[in-house]
PDB file of C-alpha atoms in Angstrom:
ATOM      1  CA  PHE A   1      22.521 -17.687  30.777  1.00  0.00           C
ATOM      2  CA  ARG A   2      21.827 -21.238  31.207  1.00  0.00           C
ATOM      3  CA  ALA A   3      18.281 -21.053  28.784  1.00  0.00           C
ATOM      4  CA  ALA A   4      19.464 -19.016  26.026  1.00  0.00           C
ATOM      5  CA  PRO A   5      22.378 -20.422  24.453  1.00  0.00           C
ATOM      6  CA  LEU A   6      20.754 -21.815  20.857  1.00  0.00           C
ATOM      7  CA  GLN A   7      21.348 -25.765  20.422  1.00  0.00           C
ATOM      8  CA  LEU A   8      22.976 -25.831  16.618  1.00  0.00           C
ATOM      9  CA  ASP A   9      22.827 -28.460  14.124  1.00  0.00           C
ATOM     10  CA  PRO A  10      25.628 -30.587  13.779  1.00  0.00           C
ATOM     11  CA  VAL A  11      27.131 -29.195  10.771  1.00  0.00           C
ATOM     12  CA  ARG A  12      26.446 -31.111   7.460  1.00  0.00           C
ATOM     13  CA  THR A  13      29.267 -31.668   4.659  1.00  0.00           C
ATOM     14  CA  ASP A  14      26.390 -31.054   1.480  1.00  0.00           C
ATOM     15  CA  GLY A  15      23.383 -30.469   1.737  1.00  0.00           C
ATOM     16  CA  GLU A  16      20.252 -29.796  -0.736  1.00  0.00           C
ATOM     17  CA  PRO A  17      20.048 -26.561  -3.453  1.00  0.00           C
ATOM     18  CA  GLU A  18      17.286 -24.904  -0.844  1.00  0.00           C
ATOM     19  CA  GLN A  19      19.548 -25.537   2.029  1.00  0.00           C
ATOM     20  CA  PHE A  20      21.744 -22.787   3.838  1.00  0.00           C
ATOM     21  CA  ASN A  21      25.703 -23.311   2.748  1.00  0.00           C
ATOM     22  CA  ALA A  22      27.653 -21.926   5.090  1.00  0.00           C
ATOM     23  CA  THR A  23      30.463 -22.409   2.365  1.00  0.00           C
ATOM     24  CA  ARG A  24      28.606 -20.177  -0.233  1.00  0.00           C
ATOM     25  CA  ALA A  25      28.288 -17.699   2.126  1.00  0.00           C
ATOM     26  CA  ILE A  26      31.674 -17.071   3.506  1.00  0.00           C
ATOM     27  CA  GLU A  27      32.699 -17.508  -0.531  1.00  0.00           C
ATOM     28  CA  ARG A  28      30.377 -14.216  -0.538  1.00  0.00           C
ATOM     29  CA  LEU A  29      32.389 -12.480   2.461  1.00  0.00           C
ATOM     30  CA  SER A  30      35.486 -13.088   1.269  1.00  0.00           C
ATOM     31  CA  ARG A  31      34.560 -11.202  -1.853  1.00  0.00           C
ATOM     32  CA  VAL A  32      32.745  -8.415  -0.067  1.00  0.00           C
ATOM     33  CA  LEU A  33      35.767  -7.701   2.469  1.00  0.00           C
ATOM     34  CA  ASP A  34      39.416  -7.278   1.552  1.00  0.00           C
ATOM     35  CA  GLY A  35      40.927  -7.812   5.194  1.00  0.00           C
ATOM     36  CA  THR A  36      41.249  -3.837   6.017  1.00  0.00           C
ATOM     37  CA  PRO A  37      39.042  -1.684   8.207  1.00  0.00           C
ATOM     38  CA  HIS A  38      36.068   0.591   6.305  1.00  0.00           C
ATOM     39  CA  PRO A  39      35.134   2.632   9.466  1.00  0.00           C
ATOM     40  CA  VAL A  40      31.853   4.806   8.720  1.00  0.00           C
ATOM     41  CA  ASP A  41      32.552   7.508   6.266  1.00  0.00           C
ATOM     42  CA  SER A  42      35.870   6.107   5.194  1.00  0.00           C
ATOM     43  CA  ASP A  43      37.026   5.628   1.404  1.00  0.00           C
ATOM     44  CA  ALA A  44      37.416   1.884   2.543  1.00  0.00           C
ATOM     45  CA  LEU A  45      33.941   1.322   3.412  1.00  0.00           C
ATOM     46  CA  ASP A  46      32.910   2.649   0.036  1.00  0.00           C
ATOM     47  CA  ALA A  47      34.661   0.705  -1.771  1.00  0.00           C
ATOM     48  CA  THR A  48      33.335  -2.648   0.798  1.00  0.00           C
ATOM     49  CA  ARG A  49      30.029  -0.579   0.079  1.00  0.00           C
ATOM     50  CA  GLU A  50      30.666  -1.219  -3.861  1.00  0.00           C
ATOM     51  CA  ARG A  51      31.372  -4.681  -3.512  1.00  0.00           C
ATOM     52  CA  LEU A  52      28.039  -5.619  -1.758  1.00  0.00           C
ATOM     53  CA  ILE A  53      25.660  -4.672  -3.713  1.00  0.00           C
ATOM     54  CA  ARG A  54      27.392  -6.046  -6.627  1.00  0.00           C
ATOM     55  CA  GLU A  55      26.715  -9.608  -4.563  1.00  0.00           C
ATOM     56  CA  ILE A  56      23.095  -8.328  -3.779  1.00  0.00           C
ATOM     57  CA  GLU A  57      22.843  -7.975  -7.210  1.00  0.00           C
ATOM     58  CA  THR A  58      24.177 -10.990  -8.469  1.00  0.00           C
ATOM     59  CA  LEU A  59      21.721 -12.250  -6.260  1.00  0.00           C
ATOM     60  CA  GLY A  60      18.984 -11.119  -8.706  1.00  0.00           C
ATOM     61  CA  TYR A  61      17.901  -8.098  -6.344  1.00  0.00           C
ATOM     62  CA  LYS A  62      17.851  -4.070  -7.013  1.00  0.00           C
ATOM     63  CA  PRO A  63      19.502  -2.771  -3.551  1.00  0.00           C
ATOM     64  CA  GLU A  64      18.725   1.121  -2.362  1.00  0.00           C
ATOM     65  CA  VAL A  65      21.502   3.238  -1.075  1.00  0.00           C
ATOM     66  CA  HIS A  66      20.052   5.802   1.573  1.00  0.00           C
ATOM     67  CA  ASP A  67      22.131   8.135   2.113  1.00  0.00           C
ATOM     68  CA  GLU A  68      21.685  10.246   5.170  1.00  0.00           C
ATOM     69  CA  THR A  69      23.442  12.794   8.149  1.00  0.00           C
ATOM     70  CA  ALA A  70      21.991  10.589  11.411  1.00  0.00           C
ATOM     71  CA  CYS A  71      23.055  11.930  15.085  1.00  0.00           C
ATOM     72  CA  ARG A  72      22.547   9.910  18.402  1.00  0.00           C
ATOM     73  CA  GLY A  73      22.657  11.124  21.906  1.00  0.00           C
ATOM     74  CA  SER A  74      24.258   8.449  24.519  1.00  0.00           C
ATOM     75  CA  ILE A  75      22.758   7.488  27.201  1.00  0.00           C
ATOM     76  CA  THR A  76      23.732   9.755  29.847  1.00  0.00           C
ATOM     77  CA  GLY A  77      23.000  12.970  27.207  1.00  0.00           C
ATOM     78  CA  SER A  78      26.216  14.008  27.353  1.00  0.00           C
ATOM     79  CA  ALA A  79      27.381  13.453  23.722  1.00  0.00           C
ATOM     80  CA  ILE A  80      25.641  13.473  20.765  1.00  0.00           C
ATOM     81  CA  ARG A  81      27.656  11.943  17.556  1.00  0.00           C
ATOM     82  CA  CYS A  82      27.238  12.538  14.148  1.00  0.00           C
ATOM     83  CA  ALA A  83      28.150  11.123  10.470  1.00  0.00           C
ATOM     84  CA  ARG A  84      27.069  10.708   7.342  1.00  0.00           C
ATOM     85  CA  VAL A  85      25.301   6.819   6.637  1.00  0.00           C
ATOM     86  CA  ARG A  86      24.631   4.806   3.757  1.00  0.00           C
ATOM     87  CA  ASN A  87      22.205   1.814   4.254  1.00  0.00           C
ATOM     88  CA  ILE A  88      21.343  -0.577   1.991  1.00  0.00           C
ATOM     89  CA  THR A  89      17.763  -2.402   1.622  1.00  0.00           C
ATOM     90  CA  PHE A  90      16.277  -4.688  -1.051  1.00  0.00           C
ATOM     91  CA  SER A  91      13.060  -6.560  -0.228  1.00  0.00           C
ATOM     92  CA  ALA A  92      11.741 -10.278  -1.205  1.00  0.00           C
ATOM     93  CA  GLY A  93       8.273 -11.759  -1.182  1.00  0.00           C
ATOM     94  CA  PRO A  94       5.108  -9.717  -1.967  1.00  0.00           C
ATOM     95  CA  ASP A  95       4.880  -6.489  -1.411  1.00  0.00           C
ATOM     96  CA  GLN A  96       2.058  -5.692   0.447  1.00  0.00           C
ATOM     97  CA  GLY A  97       2.107  -6.497   4.141  1.00  0.00           C
ATOM     98  CA  ALA A  98       4.004  -5.657   7.184  1.00  0.00           C
ATOM     99  CA  ALA A  99       7.193  -6.539   6.536  1.00  0.00           C
ATOM    100  CA  LEU A 100       9.730  -8.600   8.281  1.00  0.00           C
ATOM    101  CA  VAL A 101      13.160  -6.812   8.450  1.00  0.00           C
ATOM    102  CA  LEU A 102      16.584  -8.925   8.503  1.00  0.00           C
ATOM    103  CA  THR A 103      19.494  -6.816   9.170  1.00  0.00           C
ATOM    104  CA  ALA A 104      23.151  -6.571  10.210  1.00  0.00           C
ATOM    105  CA  HIS A 105      25.816  -3.862  10.078  1.00  0.00           C
ATOM    106  CA  TYR A 106      28.775  -3.668   7.450  1.00  0.00           C
ATOM    107  CA  ASP A 107      30.507  -0.877   8.844  1.00  0.00           C
ATOM    108  CA  SER A 108      33.495  -1.801  10.869  1.00  0.00           C
ATOM    109  CA  VAL A 109      35.603  -0.690  13.556  1.00  0.00           C
ATOM    110  CA  GLU A 110      38.802   1.507  12.692  1.00  0.00           C
ATOM    111  CA  ALA A 111      41.001  -1.426  13.765  1.00  0.00           C
ATOM    112  CA  GLY A 112      39.872  -4.096  12.473  1.00  0.00           C
ATOM    113  CA  PRO A 113      38.926  -5.603   9.452  1.00  0.00           C
ATOM    114  CA  GLY A 114      34.985  -6.479  10.842  1.00  0.00           C
ATOM    115  CA  ALA A 115      34.757 -10.066   9.823  1.00  0.00           C
ATOM    116  CA  GLY A 116      33.162 -11.282  12.852  1.00  0.00           C
ATOM    117  CA  ASP A 117      31.587  -7.992  13.815  1.00  0.00           C
ATOM    118  CA  ASP A 118      29.439  -7.947  11.522  1.00  0.00           C
ATOM    119  CA  GLY A 119      30.623  -9.236   8.266  1.00  0.00           C
ATOM    120  CA  VAL A 120      29.077 -12.622   9.566  1.00  0.00           C
ATOM    121  CA  GLY A 121      25.630 -11.279   9.723  1.00  0.00           C
ATOM    122  CA  ILE A 122      26.362  -9.969   5.959  1.00  0.00           C
ATOM    123  CA  ALA A 123      27.031 -13.234   4.829  1.00  0.00           C
ATOM    124  CA  VAL A 124      24.439 -14.907   6.403  1.00  0.00           C
ATOM    125  CA  TRP A 125      21.325 -12.762   5.012  1.00  0.00           C
ATOM    126  CA  LEU A 126      22.986 -13.099   1.461  1.00  0.00           C
ATOM    127  CA  GLU A 127      22.664 -16.580   1.618  1.00  0.00           C
ATOM    128  CA  VAL A 128      19.214 -15.976   3.027  1.00  0.00           C
ATOM    129  CA  ALA A 129      18.385 -13.927   0.141  1.00  0.00           C
ATOM    130  CA  HIS A 130      19.772 -16.706  -2.299  1.00  0.00           C
ATOM    131  CA  LEU A 131      17.302 -18.827  -0.561  1.00  0.00           C
ATOM    132  CA  MET A 132      14.182 -16.163  -0.619  1.00  0.00           C
ATOM    133  CA  LYS A 133      15.571 -16.753  -4.403  1.00  0.00           C
ATOM    134  CA  VAL A 134      14.856 -20.575  -4.757  1.00  0.00           C
ATOM    135  CA  GLU A 135      11.781 -20.482  -2.572  1.00  0.00           C
ATOM    136  CA  ALA A 136      10.274 -16.712  -2.064  1.00  0.00           C
ATOM    137  CA  PRO A 137       8.887 -16.160   1.308  1.00  0.00           C
ATOM    138  CA  ALA A 138       4.849 -16.144   1.831  1.00  0.00           C
ATOM    139  CA  LYS A 139       5.047 -12.730   3.323  1.00  0.00           C
ATOM    140  CA  PRO A 140       7.043  -9.261   3.067  1.00  0.00           C
ATOM    141  CA  VAL A 141      10.971  -9.016   4.078  1.00  0.00           C
ATOM    142  CA  LEU A 142      12.721  -6.567   3.933  1.00  0.00           C
ATOM    143  CA  PHE A 143      17.065  -6.379   4.334  1.00  0.00           C
ATOM    144  CA  LEU A 144      18.585  -3.611   5.661  1.00  0.00           C
ATOM    145  CA  PHE A 145      22.359  -3.688   5.910  1.00  0.00           C
ATOM    146  CA  THR A 146      23.252  -0.370   8.436  1.00  0.00           C
ATOM    147  CA  ASP A 147      26.049   2.026   8.108  1.00  0.00           C
ATOM    148  CA  GLY A 148      27.329   3.199  11.252  1.00  0.00           C
ATOM    149  CA  GLU A 149      27.069   0.785  13.693  1.00  0.00           C
ATOM    150  CA  GLU A 150      30.148   1.135  15.413  1.00  0.00           C
ATOM    151  CA  THR A 151      30.151   4.853  16.033  1.00  0.00           C
ATOM    152  CA  ALA A 152      26.680   5.195  17.851  1.00  0.00           C
ATOM    153  CA  LEU A 153      24.371   2.614  16.048  1.00  0.00           C
ATOM    154  CA  LEU A 154      23.768   5.605  13.375  1.00  0.00           C
ATOM    155  CA  GLY A 155      22.255   3.421  10.494  1.00  0.00           C
ATOM    156  CA  ALA A 156      20.002   2.054  12.903  1.00  0.00           C
ATOM    157  CA  GLN A 157      18.819   5.554  13.908  1.00  0.00           C
ATOM    158  CA  ALA A 158      18.815   6.708  10.617  1.00  0.00           C
ATOM    159  CA  PHE A 159      16.254   3.944   9.772  1.00  0.00           C
ATOM    160  CA  ILE A 160      14.042   4.826  12.810  1.00  0.00           C
ATOM    161  CA  ASP A 161      14.730   8.460  11.376  1.00  0.00           C
ATOM    162  CA  GLN A 162      13.236   7.861   7.870  1.00  0.00           C
ATOM    163  CA  LYS A 163      10.090   6.360   9.386  1.00  0.00           C
ATOM    164  CA  MET A 164      11.482   2.646   8.248  1.00  0.00           C
ATOM    165  CA  TYR A 165      11.685   4.185   4.187  1.00  0.00           C
ATOM    166  CA  GLY A 166       8.054   3.984   4.334  1.00  0.00           C
ATOM    167  CA  ARG A 167       7.722   0.513   5.104  1.00  0.00           C
ATOM    168  CA  ALA A 168       4.868  -1.302   7.778  1.00  0.00           C
ATOM    169  CA  ILE A 169       7.427  -3.173  10.220  1.00  0.00           C
ATOM    170  CA  ASP A 170       6.511  -6.656  11.840  1.00  0.00           C
ATOM    171  CA  ARG A 171       9.238  -8.130  13.364  1.00  0.00           C
ATOM    172  CA  ILE A 172      12.848  -7.472  13.473  1.00  0.00           C
ATOM    173  CA  VAL A 173      16.149 -10.097  13.479  1.00  0.00           C
ATOM    174  CA  ASN A 174      19.275  -8.337  13.542  1.00  0.00           C
ATOM    175  CA  LEU A 175      22.739 -10.430  13.546  1.00  0.00           C
ATOM    176  CA  GLU A 176      25.396  -8.708  15.308  1.00  0.00           C
ATOM    177  CA  ALA A 177      29.090  -9.159  16.317  1.00  0.00           C
ATOM    178  CA  ARG A 178      29.314 -13.430  16.144  1.00  0.00           C
ATOM    179  CA  GLY A 179      32.738 -13.651  17.340  1.00  0.00           C
ATOM    180  CA  ASN A 180      35.464 -16.029  16.914  1.00  0.00           C
ATOM    181  CA  THR A 181      34.506 -18.969  19.725  1.00  0.00           C
ATOM    182  CA  GLY A 182      31.799 -19.458  22.522  1.00  0.00           C
ATOM    183  CA  PRO A 183      28.200 -20.542  21.666  1.00  0.00           C
ATOM    184  CA  ALA A 184      25.429 -18.490  19.895  1.00  0.00           C
ATOM    185  CA  MET A 185      22.900 -16.517  22.018  1.00  0.00           C
ATOM    186  CA  MET A 186      19.665 -15.455  20.651  1.00  0.00           C
ATOM    187  CA  PHE A 187      18.499 -12.375  22.127  1.00  0.00           C
ATOM    188  CA  LEU A 188      14.859 -11.502  22.494  1.00  0.00           C
ATOM    189  CA  GLU A 189      13.460  -7.246  22.483  1.00  0.00           C
ATOM    190  CA  ALA A 190       9.693  -6.961  22.519  1.00  0.00           C
ATOM    191  CA  SER A 191       7.742  -3.609  20.880  1.00  0.00           C
ATOM    192  CA  ARG A 192       7.533  -0.989  23.881  1.00  0.00           C
ATOM    193  CA  PRO A 193      10.695   1.752  23.873  1.00  0.00           C
ATOM    194  CA  TYR A 194      11.096   1.205  27.623  1.00  0.00           C
ATOM    195  CA  ARG A 195      12.076  -2.571  26.733  1.00  0.00           C
ATOM    196  CA  ALA A 196      15.172  -1.547  25.173  1.00  0.00           C
ATOM    197  CA  LEU A 197      16.360  -3.607  28.004  1.00  0.00           C
ATOM    198  CA  GLY A 198      14.785  -6.497  27.416  1.00  0.00           C
ATOM    199  CA  SER A 199      17.683  -9.179  25.792  1.00  0.00           C
ATOM    200  CA  GLN A 200      20.198  -7.834  28.521  1.00  0.00           C
ATOM    201  CA  ALA A 201      18.003  -8.078  31.227  1.00  0.00           C
ATOM    202  CA  MET A 202      17.585 -11.825  30.158  1.00  0.00           C
ATOM    203  CA  VAL A 203      20.744 -12.235  31.421  1.00  0.00           C
ATOM    204  CA  PHE A 204      20.407 -10.218  34.892  1.00  0.00           C
ATOM    205  CA  PHE A 205      16.947 -11.766  35.541  1.00  0.00           C
ATOM    206  CA  ASP A 206      17.979 -15.121  34.799  1.00  0.00           C
ATOM    207  CA  PRO A 207      17.825 -15.998  38.748  1.00  0.00           C
ATOM    208  CA  VAL A 208      15.418 -13.595  39.899  1.00  0.00           C
ATOM    209  CA  LEU A 209      13.055 -15.115  37.310  1.00  0.00           C
ATOM    210  CA  ARG A 210      13.515 -18.683  38.271  1.00  0.00           C
ATOM    211  CA  THR A 211      12.497 -17.327  41.822  1.00  0.00           C
ATOM    212  CA  ILE A 212       9.457 -15.931  40.424  1.00  0.00           C
ATOM    213  CA  PHE A 213       8.503 -18.294  37.694  1.00  0.00           C
ATOM    214  CA  GLY A 214      10.568 -21.280  38.335  1.00  0.00           C
ATOM    215  CA  SER A 215      12.533 -20.694  35.133  1.00  0.00           C
ATOM    216  CA  GLY A 216      15.179 -18.627  33.900  1.00  0.00           C
ATOM    217  CA  SER A 217      15.431 -17.296  29.679  1.00  0.00           C
ATOM    218  CA  ASP A 218      12.785 -19.006  28.490  1.00  0.00           C
ATOM    219  CA  ALA A 219       9.994 -17.097  31.059  1.00  0.00           C
ATOM    220  CA  MET A 220      12.019 -13.486  30.293  1.00  0.00           C
ATOM    221  CA  GLN A 221      11.359 -14.034  26.391  1.00  0.00           C
ATOM    222  CA  ARG A 222       7.703 -14.794  27.125  1.00  0.00           C
ATOM    223  CA  VAL A 223       7.026 -11.832  29.549  1.00  0.00           C
ATOM    224  CA  LEU A 224       8.489  -9.761  26.767  1.00  0.00           C
ATOM    225  CA  SER A 225       6.822 -10.633  23.884  1.00  0.00           C
ATOM    226  CA  ASP A 226       3.328 -10.214  25.698  1.00  0.00           C
ATOM    227  CA  GLU A 227       1.932  -6.571  25.466  1.00  0.00           C
ATOM    228  CA  GLY A 228       1.043  -6.454  29.196  1.00  0.00           C
ATOM    229  CA  GLY A 229       4.420  -8.516  30.078  1.00  0.00           C
ATOM    230  CA  ILE A 230       6.760  -5.732  31.812  1.00  0.00           C
ATOM    231  CA  GLU A 231       3.529  -4.564  33.794  1.00  0.00           C
ATOM    232  CA  ARG A 232       2.684  -8.058  35.189  1.00  0.00           C
ATOM    233  CA  LEU A 233       6.509  -8.599  36.097  1.00  0.00           C
ATOM    234  CA  ILE A 234       6.107  -5.367  37.816  1.00  0.00           C
ATOM    235  CA  GLU A 235       3.657  -6.483  39.928  1.00  0.00           C
ATOM    236  CA  ARG A 236       4.500  -9.959  40.590  1.00  0.00           C
ATOM    237  CA  LEU A 237       7.468  -8.429  42.134  1.00  0.00           C
ATOM    238  CA  GLU A 238       5.802  -6.391  44.086  1.00  0.00           C
ATOM    239  CA  GLU A 239       3.568  -9.733  45.416  1.00  0.00           C
ATOM    240  CA  ILE A 240       7.050 -11.106  46.543  1.00  0.00           C
ATOM    241  CA  ASP A 241       7.781  -7.704  48.441  1.00  0.00           C
ATOM    242  CA  GLU A 242       4.762  -7.910  50.285  1.00  0.00           C
ATOM    243  CA  GLU A 243       4.865 -11.365  51.509  1.00  0.00           C
ATOM    244  CA  SER A 244       8.531 -10.746  52.614  1.00  0.00           C
ATOM    245  CA  THR A 245       8.435  -7.494  53.846  1.00  0.00           C
ATOM    246  CA  GLY A 246       4.782  -7.882  54.910  1.00  0.00           C
ATOM    247  CA  TYR A 247       4.291  -4.432  53.880  1.00  0.00           C
ATOM    248  CA  ASP A 248       2.024  -2.609  50.784  1.00  0.00           C
ATOM    249  CA  ALA A 249       4.656  -1.451  47.953  1.00  0.00           C
TER     250      ALA A 249
END
């Protein structure tokens, strides 16, 4: 993963009102989380949701709660998991046009308080929402805080099942599982359904891409972000196979 870790700016000790303030973000998170696990469809999650909604309203937004039952099968198709999920959405910027979706999940595993996974993601987006009140974005932004992620990505499934709540979507940025140590990573997933493994493929394909393109994960990002990228990658792999074996793939 030589090319993928993000190079972060040094931590600021002070800043302007329009700049991201990590201290302010963590203070909000401390008001949302109470240090206890809050898994899907639990009393603890109900309480967490109420505190989260209060924080959103304090920022000047009008959050909506989408109460649905969602189901999702395993990759092998051998099992299916269902739960009641309550996603939270609110919007910034103009009403018209395809939206940038900023998402994180607010449920936790049953054994932990969910601060790193994914409370930090929620805290970051709340601070971004605050800054969007200072300066409104030029294009539509939809904040999506999902439920049931730890069970089987059920909140995301509900969002898809409900046709993105009637919104046209341009891009999605998902903050997930920051963890306690190590570098921050940026993964890229492109638009077609069969590219769902795109971000994970950057890890696997890094040495392959250096052979094909002379570079690593940056090249994979360019490939995956283009509509014909996967097709061209397969064509290039077949060309290399032909060159090495002498056979037409």
